[in-house]
Structure formats: C-alpha cells, structure tokens
Coordinates of C-alpha atoms in Angstrom, one line a residue:
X1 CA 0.0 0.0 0.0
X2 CA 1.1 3.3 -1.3
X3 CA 1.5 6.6 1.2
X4 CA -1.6 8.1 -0.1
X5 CA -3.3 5.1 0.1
X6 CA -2.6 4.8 3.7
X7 CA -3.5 8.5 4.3
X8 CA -6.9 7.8 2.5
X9 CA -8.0 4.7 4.9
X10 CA -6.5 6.2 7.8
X11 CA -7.9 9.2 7.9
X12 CA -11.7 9.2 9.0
X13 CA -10.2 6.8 11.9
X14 CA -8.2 10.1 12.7
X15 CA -11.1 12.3 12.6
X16 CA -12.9 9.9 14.8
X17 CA -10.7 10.3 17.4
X18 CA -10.7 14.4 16.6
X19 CA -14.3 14.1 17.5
X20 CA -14.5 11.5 20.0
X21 CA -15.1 13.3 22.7
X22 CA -18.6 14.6 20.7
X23 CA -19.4 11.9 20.1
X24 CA -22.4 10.1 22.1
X25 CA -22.2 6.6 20.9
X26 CA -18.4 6.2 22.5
X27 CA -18.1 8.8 25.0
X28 CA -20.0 7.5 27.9
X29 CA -17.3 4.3 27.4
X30 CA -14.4 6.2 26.7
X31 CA -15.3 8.1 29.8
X32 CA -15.2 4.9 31.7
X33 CA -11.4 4.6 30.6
X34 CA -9.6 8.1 30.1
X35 CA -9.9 10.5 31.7
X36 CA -11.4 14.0 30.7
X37 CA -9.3 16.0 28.5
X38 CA -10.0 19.2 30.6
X39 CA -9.0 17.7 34.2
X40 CA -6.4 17.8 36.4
X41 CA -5.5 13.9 35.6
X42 CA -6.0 14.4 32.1
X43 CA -1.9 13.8 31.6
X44 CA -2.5 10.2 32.6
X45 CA -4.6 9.2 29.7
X46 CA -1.0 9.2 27.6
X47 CA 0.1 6.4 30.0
X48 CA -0.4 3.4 27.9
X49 CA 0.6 1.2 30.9
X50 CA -2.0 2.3 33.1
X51 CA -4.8 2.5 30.9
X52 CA -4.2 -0.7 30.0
X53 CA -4.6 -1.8 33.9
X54 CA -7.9 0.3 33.6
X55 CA -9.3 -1.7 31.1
X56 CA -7.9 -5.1 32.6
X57 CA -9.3 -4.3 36.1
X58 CA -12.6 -3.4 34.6
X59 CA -12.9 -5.7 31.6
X60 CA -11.3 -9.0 33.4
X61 CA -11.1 -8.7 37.4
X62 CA -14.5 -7.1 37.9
X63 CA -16.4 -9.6 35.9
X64 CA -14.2 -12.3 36.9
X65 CA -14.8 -11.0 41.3
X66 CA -18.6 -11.0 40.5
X67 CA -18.2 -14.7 39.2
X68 CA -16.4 -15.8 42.1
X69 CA -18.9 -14.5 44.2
X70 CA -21.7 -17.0 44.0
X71 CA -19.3 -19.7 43.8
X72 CA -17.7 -19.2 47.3
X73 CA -21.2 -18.5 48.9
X74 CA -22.4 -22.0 47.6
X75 CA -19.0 -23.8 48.6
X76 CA -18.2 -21.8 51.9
X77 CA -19.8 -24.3 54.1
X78 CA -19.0 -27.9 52.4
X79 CA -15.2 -26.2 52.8
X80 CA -15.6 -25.3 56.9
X81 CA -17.0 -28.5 57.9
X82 CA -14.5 -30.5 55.6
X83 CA -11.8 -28.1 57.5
X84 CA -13.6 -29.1 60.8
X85 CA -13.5 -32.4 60.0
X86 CA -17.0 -33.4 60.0
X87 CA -19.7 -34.2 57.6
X88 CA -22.6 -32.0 56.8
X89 CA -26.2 -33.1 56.4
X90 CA -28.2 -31.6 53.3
X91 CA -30.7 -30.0 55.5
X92 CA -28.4 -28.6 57.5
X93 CA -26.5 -27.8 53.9
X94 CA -29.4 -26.0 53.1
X95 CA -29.7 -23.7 56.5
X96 CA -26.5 -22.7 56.5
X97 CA -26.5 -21.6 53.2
X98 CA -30.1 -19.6 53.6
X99 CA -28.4 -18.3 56.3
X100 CA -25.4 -16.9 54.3
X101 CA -27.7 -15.9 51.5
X102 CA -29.4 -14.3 54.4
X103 CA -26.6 -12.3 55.3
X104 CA -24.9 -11.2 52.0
X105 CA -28.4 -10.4 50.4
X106 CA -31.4 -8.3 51.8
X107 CA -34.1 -11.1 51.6
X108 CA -35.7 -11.2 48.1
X109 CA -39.0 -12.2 49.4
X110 CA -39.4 -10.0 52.3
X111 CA -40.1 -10.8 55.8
X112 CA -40.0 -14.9 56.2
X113 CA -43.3 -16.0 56.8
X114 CA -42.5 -20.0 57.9
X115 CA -40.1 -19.5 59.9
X116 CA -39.4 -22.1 63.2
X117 CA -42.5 -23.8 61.7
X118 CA -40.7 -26.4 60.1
X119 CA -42.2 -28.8 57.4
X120 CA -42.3 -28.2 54.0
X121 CA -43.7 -25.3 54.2
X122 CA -40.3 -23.5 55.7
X123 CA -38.0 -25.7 53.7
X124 CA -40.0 -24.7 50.4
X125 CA -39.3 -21.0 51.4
X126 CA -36.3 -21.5 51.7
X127 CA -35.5 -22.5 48.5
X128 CA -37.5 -20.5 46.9
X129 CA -35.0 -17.9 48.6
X130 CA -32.2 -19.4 48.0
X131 CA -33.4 -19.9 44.4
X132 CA -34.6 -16.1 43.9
X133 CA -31.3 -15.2 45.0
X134 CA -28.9 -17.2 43.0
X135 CA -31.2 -15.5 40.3
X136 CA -29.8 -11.7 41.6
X137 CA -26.6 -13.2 41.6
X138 CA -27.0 -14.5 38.1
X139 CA -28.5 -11.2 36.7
X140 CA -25.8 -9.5 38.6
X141 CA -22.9 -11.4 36.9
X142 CA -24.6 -11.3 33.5
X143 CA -24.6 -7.2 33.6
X144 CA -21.1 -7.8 34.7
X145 CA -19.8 -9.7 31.5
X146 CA -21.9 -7.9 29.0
X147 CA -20.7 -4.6 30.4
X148 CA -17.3 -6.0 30.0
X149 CA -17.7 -7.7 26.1
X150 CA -18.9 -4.3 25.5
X151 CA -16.4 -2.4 26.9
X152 CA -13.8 -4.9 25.2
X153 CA -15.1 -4.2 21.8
X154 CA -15.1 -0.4 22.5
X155 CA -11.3 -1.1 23.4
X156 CA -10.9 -3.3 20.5
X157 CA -11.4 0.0 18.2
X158 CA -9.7 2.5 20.3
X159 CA -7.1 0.5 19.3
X160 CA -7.9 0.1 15.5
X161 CA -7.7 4.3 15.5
X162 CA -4.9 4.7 17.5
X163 CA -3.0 2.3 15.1
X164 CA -4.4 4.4 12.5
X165 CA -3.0 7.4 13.9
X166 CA 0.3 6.2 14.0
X167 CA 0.1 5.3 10.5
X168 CA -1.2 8.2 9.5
X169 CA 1.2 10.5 11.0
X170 CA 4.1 8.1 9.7
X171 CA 2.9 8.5 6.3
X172 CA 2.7 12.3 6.4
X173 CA 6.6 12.5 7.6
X174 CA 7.4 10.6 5.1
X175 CA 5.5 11.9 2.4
X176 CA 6.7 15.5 3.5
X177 CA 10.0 14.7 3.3
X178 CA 9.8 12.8 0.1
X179 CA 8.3 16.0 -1.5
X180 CA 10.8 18.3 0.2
X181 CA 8.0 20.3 2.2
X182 CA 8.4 21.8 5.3
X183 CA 5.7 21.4 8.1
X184 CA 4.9 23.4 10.9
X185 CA 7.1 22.3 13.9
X186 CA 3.1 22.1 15.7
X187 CA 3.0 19.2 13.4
X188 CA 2.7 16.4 15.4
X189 CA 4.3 12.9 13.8
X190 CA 5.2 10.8 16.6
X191 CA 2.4 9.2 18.4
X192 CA 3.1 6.4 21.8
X193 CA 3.9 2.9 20.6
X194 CA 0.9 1.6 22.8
X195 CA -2.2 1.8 21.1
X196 CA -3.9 3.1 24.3
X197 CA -1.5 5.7 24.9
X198 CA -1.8 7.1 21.6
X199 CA -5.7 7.3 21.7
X200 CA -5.2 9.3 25.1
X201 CA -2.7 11.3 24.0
X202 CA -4.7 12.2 20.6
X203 CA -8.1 12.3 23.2
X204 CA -6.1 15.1 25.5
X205 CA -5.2 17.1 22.1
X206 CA -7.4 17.5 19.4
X207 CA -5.6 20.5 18.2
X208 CA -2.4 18.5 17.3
X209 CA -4.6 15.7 15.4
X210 CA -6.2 18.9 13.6
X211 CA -2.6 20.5 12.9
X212 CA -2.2 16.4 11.9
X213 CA -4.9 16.0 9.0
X214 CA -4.4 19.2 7.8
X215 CA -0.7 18.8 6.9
X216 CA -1.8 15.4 5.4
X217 CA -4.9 16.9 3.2
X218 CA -2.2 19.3 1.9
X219 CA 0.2 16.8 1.0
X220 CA -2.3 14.9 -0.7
X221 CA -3.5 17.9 -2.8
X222 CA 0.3 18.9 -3.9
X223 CA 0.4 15.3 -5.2
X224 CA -2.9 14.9 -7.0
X225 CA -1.8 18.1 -8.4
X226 CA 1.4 17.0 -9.2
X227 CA -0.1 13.7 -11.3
X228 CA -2.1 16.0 -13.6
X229 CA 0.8 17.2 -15.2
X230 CA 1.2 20.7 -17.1
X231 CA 1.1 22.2 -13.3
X232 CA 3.2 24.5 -11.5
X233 CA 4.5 26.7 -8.7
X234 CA 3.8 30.2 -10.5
X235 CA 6.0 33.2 -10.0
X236 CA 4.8 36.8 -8.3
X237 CA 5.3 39.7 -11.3
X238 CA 4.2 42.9 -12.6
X239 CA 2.4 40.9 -15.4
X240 CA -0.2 37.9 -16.1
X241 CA 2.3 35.4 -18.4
X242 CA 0.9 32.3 -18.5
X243 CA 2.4 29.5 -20.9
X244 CA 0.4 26.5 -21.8
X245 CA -2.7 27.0 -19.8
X246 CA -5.4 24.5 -19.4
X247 CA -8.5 24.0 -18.1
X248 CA -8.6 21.0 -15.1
X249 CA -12.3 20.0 -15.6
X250 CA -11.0 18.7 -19.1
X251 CA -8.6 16.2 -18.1
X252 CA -9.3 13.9 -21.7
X253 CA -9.1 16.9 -24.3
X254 CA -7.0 19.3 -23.0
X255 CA -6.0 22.7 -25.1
X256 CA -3.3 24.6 -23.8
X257 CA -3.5 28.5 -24.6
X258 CA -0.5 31.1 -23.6
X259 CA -1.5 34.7 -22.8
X260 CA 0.1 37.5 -22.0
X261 CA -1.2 40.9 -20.5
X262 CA 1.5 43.5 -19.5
X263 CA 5.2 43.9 -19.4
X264 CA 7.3 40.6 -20.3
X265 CA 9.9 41.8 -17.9
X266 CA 12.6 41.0 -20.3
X267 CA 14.2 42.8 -23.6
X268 CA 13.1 40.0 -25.9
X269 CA 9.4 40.5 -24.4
X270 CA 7.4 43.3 -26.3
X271 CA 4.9 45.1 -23.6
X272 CA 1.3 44.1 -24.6
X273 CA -2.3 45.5 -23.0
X274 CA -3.2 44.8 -19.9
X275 CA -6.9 44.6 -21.3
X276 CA -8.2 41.7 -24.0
X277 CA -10.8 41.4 -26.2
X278 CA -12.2 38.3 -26.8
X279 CA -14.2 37.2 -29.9
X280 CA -15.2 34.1 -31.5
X281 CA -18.3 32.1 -32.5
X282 CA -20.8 30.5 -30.0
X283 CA -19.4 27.1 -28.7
X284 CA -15.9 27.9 -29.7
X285 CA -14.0 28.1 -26.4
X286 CA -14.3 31.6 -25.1
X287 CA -15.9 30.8 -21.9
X288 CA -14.0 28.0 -21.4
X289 CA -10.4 30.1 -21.9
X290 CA -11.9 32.6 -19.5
X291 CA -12.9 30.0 -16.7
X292 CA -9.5 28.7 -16.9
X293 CA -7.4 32.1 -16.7
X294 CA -10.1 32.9 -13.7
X295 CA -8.7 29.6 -12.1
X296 CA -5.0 29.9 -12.7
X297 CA -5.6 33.6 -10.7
X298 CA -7.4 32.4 -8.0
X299 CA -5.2 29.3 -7.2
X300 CA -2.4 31.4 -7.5
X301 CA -3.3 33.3 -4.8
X302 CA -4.6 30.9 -2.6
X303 CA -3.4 27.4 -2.9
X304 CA -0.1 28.5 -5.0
X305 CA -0.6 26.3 -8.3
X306 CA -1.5 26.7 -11.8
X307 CA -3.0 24.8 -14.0
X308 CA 0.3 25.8 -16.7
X309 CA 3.8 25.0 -17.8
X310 CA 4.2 28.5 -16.6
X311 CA 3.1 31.3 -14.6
X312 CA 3.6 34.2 -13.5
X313 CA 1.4 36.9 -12.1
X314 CA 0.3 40.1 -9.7
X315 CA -0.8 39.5 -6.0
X316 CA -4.4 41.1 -7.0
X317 CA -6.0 43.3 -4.6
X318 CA -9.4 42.4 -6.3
X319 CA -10.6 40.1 -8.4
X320 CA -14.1 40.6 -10.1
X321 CA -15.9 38.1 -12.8
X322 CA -19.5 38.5 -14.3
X323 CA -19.1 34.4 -16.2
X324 CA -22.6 34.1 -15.4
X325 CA -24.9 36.9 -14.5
X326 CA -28.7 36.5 -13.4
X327 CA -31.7 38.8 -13.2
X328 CA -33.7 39.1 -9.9
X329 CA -37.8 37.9 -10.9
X330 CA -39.8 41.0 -9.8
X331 CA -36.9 43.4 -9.4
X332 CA -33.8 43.3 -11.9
X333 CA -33.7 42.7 -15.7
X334 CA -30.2 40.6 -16.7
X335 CA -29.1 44.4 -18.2
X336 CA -29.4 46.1 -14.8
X337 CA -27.6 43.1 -13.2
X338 CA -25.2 43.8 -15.7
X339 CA -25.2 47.5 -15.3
X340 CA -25.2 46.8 -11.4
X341 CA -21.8 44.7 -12.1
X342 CA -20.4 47.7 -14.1
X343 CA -20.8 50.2 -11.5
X344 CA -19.8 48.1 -8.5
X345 CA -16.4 47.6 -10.7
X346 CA -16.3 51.6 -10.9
X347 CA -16.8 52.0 -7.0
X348 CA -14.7 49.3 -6.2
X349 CA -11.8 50.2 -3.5
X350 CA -8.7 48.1 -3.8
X351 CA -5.2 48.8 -2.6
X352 CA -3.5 46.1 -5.5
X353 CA -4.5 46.1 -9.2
X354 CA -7.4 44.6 -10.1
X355 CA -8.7 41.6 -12.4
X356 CA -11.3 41.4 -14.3
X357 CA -13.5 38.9 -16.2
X358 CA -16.6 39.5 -18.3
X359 CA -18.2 37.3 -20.3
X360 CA -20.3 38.1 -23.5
X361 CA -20.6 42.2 -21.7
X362 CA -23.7 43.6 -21.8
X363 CA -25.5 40.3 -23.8
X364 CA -28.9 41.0 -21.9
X365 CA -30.4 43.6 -23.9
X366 CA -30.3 43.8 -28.2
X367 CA -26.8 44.5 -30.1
X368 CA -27.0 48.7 -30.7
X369 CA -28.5 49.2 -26.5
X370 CA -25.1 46.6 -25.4
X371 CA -22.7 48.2 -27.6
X372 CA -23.6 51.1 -26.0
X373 CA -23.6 50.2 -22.7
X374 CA -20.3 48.9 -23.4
X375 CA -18.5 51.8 -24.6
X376 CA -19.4 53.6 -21.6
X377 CA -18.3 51.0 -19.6
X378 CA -15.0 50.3 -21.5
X379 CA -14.5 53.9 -22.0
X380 CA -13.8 54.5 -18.1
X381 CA -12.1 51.2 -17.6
X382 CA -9.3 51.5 -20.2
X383 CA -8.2 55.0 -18.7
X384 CA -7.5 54.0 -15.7
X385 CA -3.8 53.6 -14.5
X386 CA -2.3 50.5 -16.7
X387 CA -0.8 49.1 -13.6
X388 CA -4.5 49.7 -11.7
X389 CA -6.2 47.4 -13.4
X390 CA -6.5 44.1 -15.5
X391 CA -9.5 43.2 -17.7
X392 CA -10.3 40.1 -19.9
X393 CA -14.0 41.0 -22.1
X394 CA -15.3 38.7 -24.5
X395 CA -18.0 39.4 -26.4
X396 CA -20.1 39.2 -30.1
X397 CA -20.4 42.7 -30.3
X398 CA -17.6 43.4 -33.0
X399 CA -17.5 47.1 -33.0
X400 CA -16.0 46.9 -29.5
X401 CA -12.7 45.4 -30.9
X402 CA -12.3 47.5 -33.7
X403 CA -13.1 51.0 -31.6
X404 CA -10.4 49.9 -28.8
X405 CA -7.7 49.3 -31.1
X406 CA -5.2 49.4 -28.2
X407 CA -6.1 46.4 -26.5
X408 CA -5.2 43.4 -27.5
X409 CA -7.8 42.1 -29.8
X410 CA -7.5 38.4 -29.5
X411 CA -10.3 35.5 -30.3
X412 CA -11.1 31.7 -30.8
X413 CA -10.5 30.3 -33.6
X414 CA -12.7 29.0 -36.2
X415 CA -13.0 28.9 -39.6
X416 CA -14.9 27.4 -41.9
X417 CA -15.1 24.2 -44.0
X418 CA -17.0 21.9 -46.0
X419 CA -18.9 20.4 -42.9
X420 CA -19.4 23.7 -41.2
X421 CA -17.3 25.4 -39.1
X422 CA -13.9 23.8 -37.4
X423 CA -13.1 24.7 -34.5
X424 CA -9.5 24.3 -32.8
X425 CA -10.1 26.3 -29.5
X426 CA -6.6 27.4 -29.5
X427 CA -6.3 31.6 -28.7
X428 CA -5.0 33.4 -31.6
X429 CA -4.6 37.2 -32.2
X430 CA -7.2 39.2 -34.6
X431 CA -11.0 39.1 -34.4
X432 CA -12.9 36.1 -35.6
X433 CA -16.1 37.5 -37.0
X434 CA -17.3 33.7 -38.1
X435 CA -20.9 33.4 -36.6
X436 CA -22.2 29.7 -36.1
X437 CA -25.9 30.6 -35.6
X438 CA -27.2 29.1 -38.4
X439 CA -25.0 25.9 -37.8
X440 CA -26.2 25.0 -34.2
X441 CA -30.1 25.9 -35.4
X442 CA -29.5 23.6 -38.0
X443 CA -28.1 20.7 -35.1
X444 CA -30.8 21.6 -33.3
X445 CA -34.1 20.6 -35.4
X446 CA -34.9 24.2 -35.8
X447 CA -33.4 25.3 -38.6
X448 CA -34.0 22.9 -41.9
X449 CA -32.5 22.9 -45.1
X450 CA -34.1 24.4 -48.0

C-alpha cells in the first residue's frame, strides 16, 4: 500500500478520534477509561501502561470478582465443615446456606413467613430464597460480563484508530519529506507505541490531530496536483504570463493556450495591453479560456498552483468576474444586473491592481443598446492607470474590438469548411467575425434545409 493510500484509509479513523469526545455513541465508554481532556488527571490518559490496567481491572477482574462470588457463597460451608473435619447433612446444607444468602443479600421475598414452623412449608421458602437469589446473583454477573464484552469491543477500536493514527502520521513525515515540504514544527508525527496511549494522547489534544490531517490533506492535494501534469509553482510579477494554460475539468481533451497581459519583464518581451478582447463564434472556447485564466488567478493566490507550464502573475488586490450573470424575478432585468456589475467595478476600493472577467458584456439587452452600454463602460475602464487594473472582455459585439484598437484584440479560432465550421479552440490574435448561428439551429431541429 502506497502513502496516499494509507492517508486515505487512515484518515476518517483520525477524525474519529478528533471528535471523540462529541461523540455520544463512544463517550460515555471512553469516559469509563480516560480521563477527561480538561481535568487535572488528564496527563495520565498518555500512559499506555496504566490504561491498560484500567481496562484489565474493569474488563477481566470485575467480571471475573462478581463470578467468584456466587461460587464461594455455595461452597463456603461444604469447605468449613471439611476443615472441621465433620460431615454436613443436606438440610443442614441447606440452612446454612439460607443463612449466608441471608446475610450477604437483603431477603428477596421480604419478611420470612414460615419460619421455626418447620415442614415443607419452611424448607420450600427456603429454596425459593435461596433460588430467587442465586437469580440476583446471576442477573448480577450477567450485567457484569456484557458490560465487559462491550467495553472490550469499544477497546478493541480504540485501538484500530490509534494504530491508524500512528500510520497516518508516519505516512505524512514521510511523504513530507519525500516532496521536500516543510511542516509546521506544531505538526505532530510521533504518536506512543501503545495503542492506548496514543488514543489518550490524541483524546487530550485535538488540536495536534487537527494540525495532523491538515498537513496530510495538503500533501495529498500537492500530489494529486502534481499527477495531472502541465502544473506548476507560479512566480509573483508585474504581469499575467501564462504559458500552456489548461482548463482542469478537461482532463481527456486538453488545449493549452498562452496569454500575455502587460510587461514581459525581459528585452526580448514586447509590452502588450493589460486589457483583451475576446471574440469568436458560439461554442468555440471563449468561456471556457476565461474560466480557466479565472482559475489559474485564483489558485495562484490561494493554494499557490496553476493549471500551466508557466506562470507568473500580480498579487491582485481584487478580483471581479461576471461568467454568469442573473436577473432578480420582480426586481432586476439581466441588463441592470449587468449594469449593477459595471458600477460596482467603478466603486470598487482596492489597494492592489485589479482583475477582471466579463463574459459576452452587456449580452442582456439587443446589439445597438449593449454596444452602447459597453462603450461607456469600457470607456472608463481602459483609462485608468495601466498598472491599476487588468480586464479580460469577451464578447459578439464586433464594434467593441475595432473601436479599442489598443487592446489586445484576441479570439477563438474557427474557420470554416466543407462540414461547417472547425473549431481548434486554440487563442490566436485578430477578431474572428465567423458566426455559427445558423449551424447550431440547423443541429438543433430548428433550422432545416431548403
């Protein structure tokens, strides 16, 4: 079994034992055992020894006193008369052993109503004590063991997850270091070698287990990561340059895409536009290339990857998208969601630059209304500092490219063939006026040849 594989079936017995305590089911038993976490003794629940004695005394020596019980009772007076060295008669058997029964019990029955009348009366009352209490004794030592087998099996997977913890915690130190990465000296990796002592000690701190499983759910993300290839550990710059981007939700048919906005940073590197463009035909990949430059900027601010051979990009104080906007029924068209977007962007307060995505601007209303909306918008948005502010637009409307001639005017592209159009998905500069309307009504059923 591989490391990860170990970290996958060790881990919800980890985070059983994180929430242990919580849990009702195990609690009132583990209670019976260890200690509580918050107490003055709590430091001997990470004494394997003694919670081992614990569990023997109450699992074993209990059960095994209340057994013995009965058994000396019934063969304490065959024993003192053998020691006295004379024989016993069975009635006499039988008294002395009321009499004992007597003694150790409260009377079952109450208040002896035949007694000194001898006859069968009295000896039938008599066993019918000695009978009703043999069956206290018996009920008594049956609570006993099946308080114990319970108890046993509750022990029994105390220790299942505390040898899971050790393995778990094993296979994140090694896994760590076989990566080269660096945990947190609050990382806990060495657990007690007895399996009791490592349940108290994970019981007594939770924190350290949490420290624990979040170290190994890191791990396990840099190497899942790491398996899909075509990702890396980006670089902080001045500029987005990202080489051989992808999109991780299409792990069969990838398309990698390279995109730069702003400076190069090196003399062989000509400056471009911090502001694209995007056009291209329905179904041809713009959303697609827009979700996956949204990713690569989000990860690389939070998790520290990208989907790329290559990265490189600003620590963003802001990062804005409209991939999918919706109207409010009753209240708000799709346009004045749109519009709504657009001015929130304009009031925005950010100390770093800003990124952002719209896709298809200003669709929600007809062609001559959006454009216009859009050069408003646009207008404001491309005059602000070039360092302030980076902004990916796609849309249909093709005056917009040709009006902002200093942006980089980019598309999809498509082109057309025999069979309809092709499309290759792959980012190219220029604007791809190619419309496939008529195409997908024709796929459809709503569209028919002539």
């Amino acid at each position: 079994m591989n490391l990860l594989s170990q970290l996958h079936t060790t881990e919800s017995d980890v985070r059983s034992i994180v929430s242990a305590g919580s849990d009702e089911r195990h609690a009132e038993w583990y209670a019976q055992i260890l200690w509580s976490p918050t107490g003055r003794w709590a430091w001997l629940n990470t004494a394997g020894w003694l919670t081992e004695l614990v569990v023997l005394f109450r699992t074993i020596l209990m059960p095994g006193l209340a057994a013995m019980i009965p058994v000396f009772v019934l063969a304490a007076p065959l024993v003192f008369t053998i020691l006295q060295g004379r024989s016993i008669s069975v009635s006499e058997y039988i008294k002395i052993l009321s009499d004992a029964i007597k003694r150790a019990l409260p009377p079952v029955m109450g208040k002896p109503r035949f007694a000194g009348r001898g006859g069968p009366l009295e000896v039938g009352e008599q066993f019918l004590n000695i009978a009703m209490s043999v069956g206290v004794f018996v009920a008594s030592l049956w609570s006993q063991v099946s308080s114990a087998i319970k108890m046993r099996v509750v022990v029994a997977d105390m220790r299942k997850r505390a040898a899971s913890l050790r393995t778990y915690a094993k296979s994140v130190g090694i896994l760590a270091s076989t990566l080269g990465v660096r945990l947190d000296s609050s990382v806990r990796l060495v657990w007690d070698d007895m399996d009791l002592g490592a349940f108290g000690q994970g019981w007594n701190m939770t924190d350290s287990l949490e420290k624990l499983l979040e170290a190994g759910g890191h791990l396990d993300m840099l190497v899942a990561v790491a398996r899909r290839g075509f990702t890396c550990l980006p670089a902080v710059g001045d500029a987005i340059s990202v080489t051989d981007l992808w999109h991780p939700g299409l792990e069969a048919k990838r398309v990698y895409n390279s995109l730069q906005m702003g400076s190069g940073g090196g003399a062989a590197e000509k400056t471009k536009s911090n502001h694209v463009i995007l056009t291209g035909p329905n179904r041809g990949g713009k959303s697609t290339l827009l979700k996956s430059l949204g990713a690569a900027v989000l990860m690389h601010q939070t998790l520290g990857i990208v989907f790329a051979r290559r990265a490189s990009l600003p620590v963003f104080g802001a990062i804005q998208t409209a991939l999918r906007p919706a109207d409010t029924l009753g209240s708000m068209s799709l346009f004045e969601a749109e519009i709504d977007f657009a001015r929130g962007i304009r009031d925005l307060q950010h100390d770093g630059p800003l990124f952002l995505m719209m896709d298809e601007i200003f669709h929600g209303t007809n062609a001559h209304e959006g454009t216009e909306a859009a050069t408003v918008f646009l207008d404001w948005l491309y005059a602000q500092s070039v360092s302030r502010v980076f902004s990916v637009i796609s849309t249909h409307y093709l005056d917009l490219p040709r009006r902002y001639v200093d942006t980089q005017r980019l598309c999809m592209e498509a082109y057309p063939t025999n069979d309809g159009l092709r499309y290759t998905y792959k980012l190219k500069e220029g604007i791809n006026e190619y419309s496939s309307v008529r195409e997908i009504l024709k796929e459809r059923g709503l569209l028919r040849d002539a």
